[in-house]
Structure formats: structure tokens, C-alpha cells
Coordinates of C-alpha atoms in Angstrom, one line a residue:
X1 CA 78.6 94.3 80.9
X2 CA 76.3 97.6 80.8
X3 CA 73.5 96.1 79.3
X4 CA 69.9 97.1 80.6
X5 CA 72.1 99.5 82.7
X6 CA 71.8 103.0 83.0
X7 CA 75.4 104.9 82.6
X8 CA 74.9 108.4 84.5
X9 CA 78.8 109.8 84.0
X10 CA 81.9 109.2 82.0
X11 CA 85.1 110.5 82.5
X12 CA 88.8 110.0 80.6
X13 CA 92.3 110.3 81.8
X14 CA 95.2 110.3 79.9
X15 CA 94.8 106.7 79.9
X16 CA 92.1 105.2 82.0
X17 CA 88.3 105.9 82.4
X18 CA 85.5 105.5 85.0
X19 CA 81.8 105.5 84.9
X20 CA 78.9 105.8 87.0
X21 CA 76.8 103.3 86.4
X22 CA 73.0 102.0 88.2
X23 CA 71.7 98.6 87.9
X24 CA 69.3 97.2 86.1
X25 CA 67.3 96.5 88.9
X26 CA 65.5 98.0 92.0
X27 CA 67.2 99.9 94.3
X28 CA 69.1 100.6 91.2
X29 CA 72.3 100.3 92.9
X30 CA 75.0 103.2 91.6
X31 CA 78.8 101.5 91.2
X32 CA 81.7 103.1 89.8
X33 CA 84.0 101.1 86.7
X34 CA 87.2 102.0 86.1
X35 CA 89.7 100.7 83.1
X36 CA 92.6 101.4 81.6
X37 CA 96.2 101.9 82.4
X38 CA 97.0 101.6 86.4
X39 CA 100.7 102.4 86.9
X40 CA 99.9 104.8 90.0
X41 CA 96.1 102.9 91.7
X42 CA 94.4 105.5 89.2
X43 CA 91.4 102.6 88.8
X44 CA 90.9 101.9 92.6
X45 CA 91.9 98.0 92.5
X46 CA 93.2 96.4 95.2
X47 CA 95.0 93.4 92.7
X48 CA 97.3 93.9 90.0
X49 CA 98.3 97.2 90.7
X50 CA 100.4 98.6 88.0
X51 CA 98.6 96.4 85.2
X52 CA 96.2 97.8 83.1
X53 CA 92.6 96.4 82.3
X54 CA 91.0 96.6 79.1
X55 CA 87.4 95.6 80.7
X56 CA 85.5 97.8 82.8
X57 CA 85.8 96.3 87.1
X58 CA 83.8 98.0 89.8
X59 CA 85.7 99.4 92.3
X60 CA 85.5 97.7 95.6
X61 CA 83.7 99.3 98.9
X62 CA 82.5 102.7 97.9
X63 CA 79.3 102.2 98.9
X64 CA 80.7 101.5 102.1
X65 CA 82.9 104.1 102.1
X66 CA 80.3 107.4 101.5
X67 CA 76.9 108.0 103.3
X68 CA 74.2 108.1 101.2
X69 CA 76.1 106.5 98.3
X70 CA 76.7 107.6 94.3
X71 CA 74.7 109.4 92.1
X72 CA 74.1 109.9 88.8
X73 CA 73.8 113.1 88.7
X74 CA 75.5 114.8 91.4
X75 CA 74.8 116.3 95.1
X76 CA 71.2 117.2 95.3
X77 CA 70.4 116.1 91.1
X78 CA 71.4 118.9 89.9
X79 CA 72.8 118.4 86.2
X80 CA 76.2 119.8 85.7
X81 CA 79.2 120.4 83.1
X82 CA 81.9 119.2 85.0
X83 CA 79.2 116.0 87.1
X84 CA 80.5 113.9 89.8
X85 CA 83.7 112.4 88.2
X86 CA 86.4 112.8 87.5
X87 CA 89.9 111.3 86.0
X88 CA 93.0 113.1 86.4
X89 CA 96.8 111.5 84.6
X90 CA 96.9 109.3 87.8
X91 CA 93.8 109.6 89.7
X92 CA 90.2 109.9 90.0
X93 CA 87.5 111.1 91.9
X94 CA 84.0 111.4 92.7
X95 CA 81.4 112.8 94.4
X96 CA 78.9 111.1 96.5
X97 CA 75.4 111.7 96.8
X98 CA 75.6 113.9 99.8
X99 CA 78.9 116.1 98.4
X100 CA 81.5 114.1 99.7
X101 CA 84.5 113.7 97.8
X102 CA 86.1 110.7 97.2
X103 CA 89.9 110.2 95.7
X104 CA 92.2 107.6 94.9
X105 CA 95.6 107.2 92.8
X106 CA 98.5 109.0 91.9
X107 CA 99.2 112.0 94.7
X108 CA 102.6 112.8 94.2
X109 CA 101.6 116.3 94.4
X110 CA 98.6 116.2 96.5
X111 CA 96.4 116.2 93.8
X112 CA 94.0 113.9 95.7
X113 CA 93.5 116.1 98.2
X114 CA 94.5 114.2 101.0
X115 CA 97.2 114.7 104.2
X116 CA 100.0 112.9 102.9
X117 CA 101.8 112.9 99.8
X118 CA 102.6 109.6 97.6
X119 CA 99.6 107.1 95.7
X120 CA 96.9 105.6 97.0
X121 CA 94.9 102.4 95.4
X122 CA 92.4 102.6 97.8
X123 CA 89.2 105.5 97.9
X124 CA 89.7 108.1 100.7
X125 CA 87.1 110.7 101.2
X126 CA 88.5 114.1 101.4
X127 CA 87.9 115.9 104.3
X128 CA 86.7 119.5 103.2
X129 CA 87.6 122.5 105.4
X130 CA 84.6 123.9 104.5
X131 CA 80.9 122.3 105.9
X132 CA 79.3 123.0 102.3
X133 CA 78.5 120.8 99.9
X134 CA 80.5 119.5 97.0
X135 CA 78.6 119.8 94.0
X136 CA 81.1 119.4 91.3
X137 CA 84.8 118.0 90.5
X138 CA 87.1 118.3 87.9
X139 CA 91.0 117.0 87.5
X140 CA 93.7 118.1 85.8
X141 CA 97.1 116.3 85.4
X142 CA 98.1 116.9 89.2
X143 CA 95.6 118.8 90.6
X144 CA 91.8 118.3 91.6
X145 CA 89.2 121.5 92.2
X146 CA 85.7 121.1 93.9
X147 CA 82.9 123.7 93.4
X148 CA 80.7 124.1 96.8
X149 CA 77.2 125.0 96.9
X150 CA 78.1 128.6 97.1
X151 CA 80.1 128.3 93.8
X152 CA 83.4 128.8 95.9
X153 CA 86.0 127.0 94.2
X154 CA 88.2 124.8 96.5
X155 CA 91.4 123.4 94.9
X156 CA 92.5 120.1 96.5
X157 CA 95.9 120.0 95.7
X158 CA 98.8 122.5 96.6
X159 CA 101.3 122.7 93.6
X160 CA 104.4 120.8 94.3
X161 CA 107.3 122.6 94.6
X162 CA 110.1 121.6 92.3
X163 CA 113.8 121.4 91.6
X164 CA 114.6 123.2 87.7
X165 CA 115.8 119.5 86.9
X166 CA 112.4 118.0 88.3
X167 CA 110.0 117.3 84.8
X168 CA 106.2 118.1 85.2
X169 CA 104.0 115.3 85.5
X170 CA 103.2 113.3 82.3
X171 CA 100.9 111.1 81.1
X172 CA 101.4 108.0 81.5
X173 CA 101.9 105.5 78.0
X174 CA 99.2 103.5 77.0
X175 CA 99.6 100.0 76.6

């Protein structure tokens, strides 16, 4: 599937992954693969949601989705620890080559950074309250933080508040 490809970024969940990956040929277009366990839209699929997929599938639209499209490397190439993806328990996200960050999959407790709470299988781009740009992202189990170009950190999730009886997110089985 990869071959003559170059792969730019990998990234693991508690079970799914994603990759960045250009094509073979000019323009070298960048896609993004997810695989893995999809209980919560954590690959960006539109069909058989709640399946899991064993073989790496682009994820539909995304370059439609963000101006100026994926990168390798990041928001203006720079190399970094964290790079522009991401995978969370449930979700995943990205960065675009511009700084915009992109989302999609479990958000029970806003951990995709978006204005409403529940899952998403479709990509969203997060709307930043700040103009600067993103230039790194890393996920935890229910929470996503974004680095700016000033090296302010801006958490995209607000901790969820819950009941003594409510259990903290877990990772999902494998199948």
C-alpha cells in the first residue's frame, strides 16, 4: 500500500493508528490513513462505523477540508517531537499545513475541541481563539493540547465534570 511512498508521521492510540503519507508521484499529494479499532469515528470513515479495519484507508475530504493541505512535517517545516498527529483513546487529530487543526472521533469530553459534546466520524477543523499558528498537537485519553507559534500551550478540551460513580475513560479493547 505504502510502497514508493514517503510516510512523514505516525501516531498510535490505544487501538488505532494514523499516518501521513505523500505519493509517489508529483505534486506528491499528502493523505492521512487511519486503522484500527473504530467504536467512537476515531479513523474518520464515513462506512462501518464501529468496525475496526486491519488495513490502512485514507480518510475522505481532508484535503478539501484545510487550506493549504497536510504536511509532513508540520506548519512552516519545522521538525518537531510531538509533529502534526496525533491519536488520542477515541480520536485523532492533525495539523494542516497552514496550523489548522483538524479533529474527529470520540468527544465525550470535548477532547476534540469542538462546540458540542458527543463523537464525531467526520474531520472538523477547530476554530482557535487565538490567530497564531498551530505548530504542534498531542492527545491524551480525553484531552487534545496545541502548541502556537509563541510556544503558548492551548488545551482543546475542558475536563468533564463527573459523578463519583462516573469511571474515567478507558481504552477501548482491541479486536
Amino acid at each position: 500500500l505504502f510502497t514508493g511512498r514517503t510516510m512523514g508521521a505516525i501516531a498510535a492510540g490505544a487501538a488505532h493508528s494514523a499516518a501521513l503519507v505523500a505519493s509517489a508521484e508529483p505534486p506528491h499529494e499528502i493523505e492521512c490513513f487511519t486503522w484500527g479499532h473504530n467504536a467512537a469515528g476515531q479513523l474518520g470513515h464515513q462506512l462501518d462505523g464501529g468496525s475496526a479495519h486491519g488495513s490502512p484507508r485514507a480518510v475522505p475530504a481532508l484535503s478539501d477540508l484545510v487550506d493549504g493541505g497536510l504536511s509532513l512535517l508540520g506548519p512552516g517545516e519545522r521538525k518537531s517531537r510531538a509533529g502534526p498527529l496525533a491519536c488520542g483513546v477515541g480520536h485523532t487529530a492533525l495539523l494542516s499545513a497552514k496550523g489548522a487543526l483538524v479533529t474527529w472521533g470520540a468527544n465525550h469530553y470535548g477532547q476534540c475541541g469542538l462546540h458540542r459534546i458527543g463523537s464525531t466520524i467526520l474531520p472538523a477543523v477547530v476554530h482557535s481563539p487565538s490567530a497564531e499558528e498551530v505548530v504542534m498537537v498531542a492527545c491524551g485519553a480525553a484531552h487534545t493540547m496545541m502548541l502556537d507559534a509563541q510556544a503558548r500551550p492551548r488545551p482543546r478540551a475542558r475536563p468533564a465534570r463527573r459523578s463519583r460513580r462516573s469511571p474515567p475513560p478507558r481504552a477501548p479493547r482491541a479486536p
